[in-house]
Short mmCIF file of C-alpha atoms in Angstrom, two decimals:
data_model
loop_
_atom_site.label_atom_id
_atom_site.label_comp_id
_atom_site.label_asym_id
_atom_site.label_seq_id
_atom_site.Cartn_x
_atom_site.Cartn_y
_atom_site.Cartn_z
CA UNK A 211 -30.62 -24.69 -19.53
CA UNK A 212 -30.74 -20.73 -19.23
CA UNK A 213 -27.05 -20.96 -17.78
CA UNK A 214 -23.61 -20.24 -19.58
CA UNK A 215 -20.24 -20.57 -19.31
CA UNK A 216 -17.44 -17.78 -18.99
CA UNK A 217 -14.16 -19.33 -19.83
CA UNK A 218 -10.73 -17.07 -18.72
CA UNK A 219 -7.71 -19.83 -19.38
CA UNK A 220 -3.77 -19.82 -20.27
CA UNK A 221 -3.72 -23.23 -21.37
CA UNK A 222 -5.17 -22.42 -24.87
CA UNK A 223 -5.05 -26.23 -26.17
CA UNK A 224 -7.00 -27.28 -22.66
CA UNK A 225 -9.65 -24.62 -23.01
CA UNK A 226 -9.88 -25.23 -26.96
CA UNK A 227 -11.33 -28.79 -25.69
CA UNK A 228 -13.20 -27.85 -22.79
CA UNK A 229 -15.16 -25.56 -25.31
CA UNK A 230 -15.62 -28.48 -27.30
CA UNK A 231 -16.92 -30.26 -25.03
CA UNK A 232 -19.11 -27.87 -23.48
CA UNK A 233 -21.03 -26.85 -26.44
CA UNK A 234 -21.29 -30.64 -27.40
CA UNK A 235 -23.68 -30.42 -24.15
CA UNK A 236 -25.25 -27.81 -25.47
CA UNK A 237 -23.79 -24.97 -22.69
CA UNK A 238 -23.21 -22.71 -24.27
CA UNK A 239 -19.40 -20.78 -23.56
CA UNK A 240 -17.75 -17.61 -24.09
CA UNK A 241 -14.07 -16.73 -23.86
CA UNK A 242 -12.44 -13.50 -22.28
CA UNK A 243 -8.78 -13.25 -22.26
CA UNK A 244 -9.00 -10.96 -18.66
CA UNK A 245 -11.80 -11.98 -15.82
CA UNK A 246 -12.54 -8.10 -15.89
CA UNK A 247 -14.10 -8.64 -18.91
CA UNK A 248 -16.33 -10.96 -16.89
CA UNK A 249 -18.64 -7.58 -15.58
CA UNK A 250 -19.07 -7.17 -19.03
CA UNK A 251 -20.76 -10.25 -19.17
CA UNK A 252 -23.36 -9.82 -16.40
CA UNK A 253 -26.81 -9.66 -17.64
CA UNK A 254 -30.14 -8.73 -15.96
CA UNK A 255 -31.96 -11.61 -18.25
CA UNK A 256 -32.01 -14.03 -14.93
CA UNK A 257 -29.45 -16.26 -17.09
CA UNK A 258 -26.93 -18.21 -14.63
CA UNK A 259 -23.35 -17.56 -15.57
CA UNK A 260 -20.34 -20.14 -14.41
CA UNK A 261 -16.97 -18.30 -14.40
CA UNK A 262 -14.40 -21.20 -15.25
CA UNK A 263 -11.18 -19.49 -14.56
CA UNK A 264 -7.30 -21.04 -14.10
CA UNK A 265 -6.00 -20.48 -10.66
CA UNK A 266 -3.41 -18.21 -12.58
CA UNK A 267 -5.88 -15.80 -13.85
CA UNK A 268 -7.78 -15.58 -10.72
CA UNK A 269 -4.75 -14.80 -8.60
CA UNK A 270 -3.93 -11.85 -11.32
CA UNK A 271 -7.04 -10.47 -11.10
CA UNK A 272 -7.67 -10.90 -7.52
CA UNK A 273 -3.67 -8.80 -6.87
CA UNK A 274 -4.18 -6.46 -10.22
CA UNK A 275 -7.64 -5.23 -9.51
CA UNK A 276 -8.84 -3.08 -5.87
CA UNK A 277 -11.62 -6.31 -5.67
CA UNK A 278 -13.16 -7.34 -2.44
CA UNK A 279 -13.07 -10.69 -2.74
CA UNK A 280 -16.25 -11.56 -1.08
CA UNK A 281 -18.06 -9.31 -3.31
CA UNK A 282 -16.35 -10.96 -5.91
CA UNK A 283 -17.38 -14.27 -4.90
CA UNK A 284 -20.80 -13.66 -4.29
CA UNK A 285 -21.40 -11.90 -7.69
CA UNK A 286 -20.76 -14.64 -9.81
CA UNK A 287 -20.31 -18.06 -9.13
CA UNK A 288 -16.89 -19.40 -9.69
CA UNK A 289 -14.61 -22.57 -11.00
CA UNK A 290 -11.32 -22.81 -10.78
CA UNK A 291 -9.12 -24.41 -12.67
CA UNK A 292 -5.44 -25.51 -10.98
CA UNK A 293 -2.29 -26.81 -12.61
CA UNK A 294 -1.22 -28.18 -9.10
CA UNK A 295 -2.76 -31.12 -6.76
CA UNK A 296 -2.72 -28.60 -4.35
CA UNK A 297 -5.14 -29.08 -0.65
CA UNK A 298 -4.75 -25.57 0.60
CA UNK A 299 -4.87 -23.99 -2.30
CA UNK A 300 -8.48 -25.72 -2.90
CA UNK A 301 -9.41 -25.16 0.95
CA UNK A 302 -8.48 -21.38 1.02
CA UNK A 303 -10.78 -21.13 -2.60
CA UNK A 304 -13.27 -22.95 -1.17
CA UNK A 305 -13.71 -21.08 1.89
CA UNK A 306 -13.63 -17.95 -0.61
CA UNK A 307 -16.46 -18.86 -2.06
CA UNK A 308 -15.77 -20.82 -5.23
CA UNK A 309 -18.70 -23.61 -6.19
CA UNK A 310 -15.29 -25.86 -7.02
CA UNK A 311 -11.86 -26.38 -7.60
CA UNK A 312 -11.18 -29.42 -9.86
CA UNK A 313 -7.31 -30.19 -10.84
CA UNK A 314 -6.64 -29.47 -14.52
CA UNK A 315 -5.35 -33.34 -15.11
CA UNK A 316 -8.99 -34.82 -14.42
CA UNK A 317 -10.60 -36.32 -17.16
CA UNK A 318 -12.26 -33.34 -18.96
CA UNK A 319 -15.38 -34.70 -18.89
CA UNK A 320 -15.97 -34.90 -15.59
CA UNK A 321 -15.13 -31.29 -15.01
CA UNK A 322 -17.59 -30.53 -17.79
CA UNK A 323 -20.05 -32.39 -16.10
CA UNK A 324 -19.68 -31.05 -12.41
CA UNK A 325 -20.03 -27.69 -14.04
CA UNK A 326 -23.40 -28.52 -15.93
CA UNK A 327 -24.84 -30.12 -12.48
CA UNK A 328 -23.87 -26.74 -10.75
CA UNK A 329 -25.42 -24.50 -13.15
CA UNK A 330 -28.62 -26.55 -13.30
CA UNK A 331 -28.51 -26.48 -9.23
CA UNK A 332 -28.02 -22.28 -9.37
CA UNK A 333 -30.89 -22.74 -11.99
CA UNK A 334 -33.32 -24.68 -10.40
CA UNK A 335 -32.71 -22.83 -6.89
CA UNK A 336 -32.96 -19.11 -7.54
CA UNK A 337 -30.78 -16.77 -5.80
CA UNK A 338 -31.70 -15.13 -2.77
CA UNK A 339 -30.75 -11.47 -1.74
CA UNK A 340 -30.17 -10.67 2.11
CA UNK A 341 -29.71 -7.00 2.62
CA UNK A 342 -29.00 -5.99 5.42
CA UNK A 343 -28.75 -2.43 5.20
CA UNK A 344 -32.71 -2.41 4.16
CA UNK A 345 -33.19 -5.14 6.80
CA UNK A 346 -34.78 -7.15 3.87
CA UNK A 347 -34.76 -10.67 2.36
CA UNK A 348 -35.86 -10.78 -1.45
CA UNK A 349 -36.47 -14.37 -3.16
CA UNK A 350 -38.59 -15.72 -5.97
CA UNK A 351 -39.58 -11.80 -6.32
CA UNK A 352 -41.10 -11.87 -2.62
CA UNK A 353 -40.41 -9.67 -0.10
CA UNK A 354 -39.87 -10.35 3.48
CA UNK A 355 -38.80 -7.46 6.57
CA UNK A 356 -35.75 -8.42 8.81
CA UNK A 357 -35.78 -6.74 12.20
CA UNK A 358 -32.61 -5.48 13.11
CA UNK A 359 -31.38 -7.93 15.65
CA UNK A 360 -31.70 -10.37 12.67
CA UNK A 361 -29.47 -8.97 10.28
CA UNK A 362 -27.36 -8.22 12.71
CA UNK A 363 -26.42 -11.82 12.94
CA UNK A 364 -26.33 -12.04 9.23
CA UNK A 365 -23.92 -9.27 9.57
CA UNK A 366 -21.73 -10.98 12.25
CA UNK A 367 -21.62 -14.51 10.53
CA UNK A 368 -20.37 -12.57 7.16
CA UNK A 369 -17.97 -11.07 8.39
CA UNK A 370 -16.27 -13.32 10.41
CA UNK A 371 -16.32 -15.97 7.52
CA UNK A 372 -16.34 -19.02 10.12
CA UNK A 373 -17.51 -20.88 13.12
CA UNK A 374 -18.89 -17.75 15.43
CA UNK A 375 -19.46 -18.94 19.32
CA UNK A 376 -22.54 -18.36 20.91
CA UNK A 377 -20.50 -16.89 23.38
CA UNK A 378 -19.10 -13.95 20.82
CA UNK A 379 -22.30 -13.02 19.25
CA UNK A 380 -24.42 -13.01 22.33
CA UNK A 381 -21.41 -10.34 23.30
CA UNK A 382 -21.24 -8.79 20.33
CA UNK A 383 -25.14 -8.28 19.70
CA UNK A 384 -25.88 -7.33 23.77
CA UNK A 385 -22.72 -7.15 25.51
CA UNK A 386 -23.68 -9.74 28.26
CA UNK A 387 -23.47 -13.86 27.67
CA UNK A 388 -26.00 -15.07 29.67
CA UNK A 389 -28.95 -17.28 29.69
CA UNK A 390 -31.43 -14.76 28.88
CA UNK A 391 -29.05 -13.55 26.06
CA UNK A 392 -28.09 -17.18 25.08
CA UNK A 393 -31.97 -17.55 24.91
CA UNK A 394 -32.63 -14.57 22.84
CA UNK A 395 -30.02 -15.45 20.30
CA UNK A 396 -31.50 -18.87 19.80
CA UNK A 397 -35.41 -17.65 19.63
CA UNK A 398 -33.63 -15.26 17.13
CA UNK A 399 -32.17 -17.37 15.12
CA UNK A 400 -35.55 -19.47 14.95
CA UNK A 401 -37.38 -17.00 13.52
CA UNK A 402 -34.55 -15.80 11.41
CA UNK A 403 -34.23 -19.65 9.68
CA UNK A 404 -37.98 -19.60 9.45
CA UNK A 405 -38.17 -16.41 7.42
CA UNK A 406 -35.51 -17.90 5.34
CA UNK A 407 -37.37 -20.96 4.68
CA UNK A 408 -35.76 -23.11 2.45
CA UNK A 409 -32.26 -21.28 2.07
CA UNK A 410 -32.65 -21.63 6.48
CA UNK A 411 -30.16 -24.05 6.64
CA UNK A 412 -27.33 -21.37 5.65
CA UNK A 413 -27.05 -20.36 9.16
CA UNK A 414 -25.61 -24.09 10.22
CA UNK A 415 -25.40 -24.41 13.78
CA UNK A 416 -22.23 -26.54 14.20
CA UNK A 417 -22.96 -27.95 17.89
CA UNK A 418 -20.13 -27.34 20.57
CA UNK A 419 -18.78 -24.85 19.14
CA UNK A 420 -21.60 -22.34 17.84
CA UNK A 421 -22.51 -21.35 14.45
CA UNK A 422 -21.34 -20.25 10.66
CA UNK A 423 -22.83 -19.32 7.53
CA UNK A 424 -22.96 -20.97 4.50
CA UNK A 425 -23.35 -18.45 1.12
CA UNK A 426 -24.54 -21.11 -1.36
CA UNK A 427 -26.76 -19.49 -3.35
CA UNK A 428 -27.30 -16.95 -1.78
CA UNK A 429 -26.18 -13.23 -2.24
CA UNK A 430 -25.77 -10.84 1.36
CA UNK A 431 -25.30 -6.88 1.14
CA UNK A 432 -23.83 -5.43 4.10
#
């Protein structure tokens, strides 16, 4: 495993034995008392880096630091740690952009283990680069051209960070929703998933009600 663990936690005695247990499966971990020490620990060498963070430290950061948290989200991947059982904490998290959100009183194990199966995943699937200010898509050191229309979508679906009607984007993209337009976005889209091959299915089309997109593994400069 090329991956490794960045550990930022209050709960000294917890993250004493989540180290433990971590390096017993041979990930290996480093501590930081702040996450901004985490750009510090951002390497060019390809290796795959897990923040596991308390949902203490990341709200600190998060309100302490001028950090757009969808940069933030996308430049590391991120696993939080909460004290509380709490659902909307987890959903609103989730929906950030954090690969998980496990509740500090689950066996430790388990956590340890999620983490190792996420880092092998990042790993094993490479990390694509959508940018769409140089209406290109880089992956597995290949370059492909976007045409504009295309990362125009891209653009829309990041932004709005949820379920985008067809309705909306044909308006936003061509100021008319129509069935030419409707048509356009969908041929669009086609060829848009295809040049994404197998990272395609991040633009989900959620039927009824039009379409999101998914950033799982998968990094997008607007």
């Amino acid at each position: 495993m090329g991956g490794y663990i960045v550990l930022c936690d209050h709960n000294s005695k917890w993250a004493e034995k989540f180290t433990d247990e971590a390096i017993k499966r041979n990930i290996p971990t480093v501590v930081v008392e702040s996450i901004a020490e985490i750009e510090d620990k951002l390497t060019a060498d390809g290796s795959s880096i897990m923040l596991v963070c308390s949902l203490i430290e990341l709200r600190e950061y998060l309100k302490n630091n001028t950090v757009d948290e969808k940069i933030f989200f996308e430049k590391v991947s991120v696993f939080v740690i909460s004290d509380s059982n709490d659902d909307n904490e987890e959903i609103y998290y989730i929906r950030q952009g954090c690969v998980d959100f496990q509740w500090r009183k689950r066996n430790i194990f388990i956590i340890v283990e999620r983490i190792r199966a996420l880092l092998n995943k990042i790993e094993k699937a490479g990390e694509m680069i959508i940018d769409t200010k140089e209406l290109m898509i880089i992956y597995d050191k290949e370059k492909i051209n976007l045409k504009k229309r295309e990362a125009d979508i891209i653009s829309i679906l990041y932004n709005r960070d949820e379920i985008v009607s067809t309705e909306e984007i044909c308006l936003e993209m061509w100021g008319v929703y129509d069935e030419k337009t409707k048509s356009n976005l969908y041929n669009t889209i086609y060829e848009l998933r295809r040049k994404l091959a197998g990272k395609g299915g991040c633009i989900q089309n959620i039927y009824g009600k039009g379409f999101i997109l998914s950033k799982d593994g998968i990094r997008i400069i607007i």
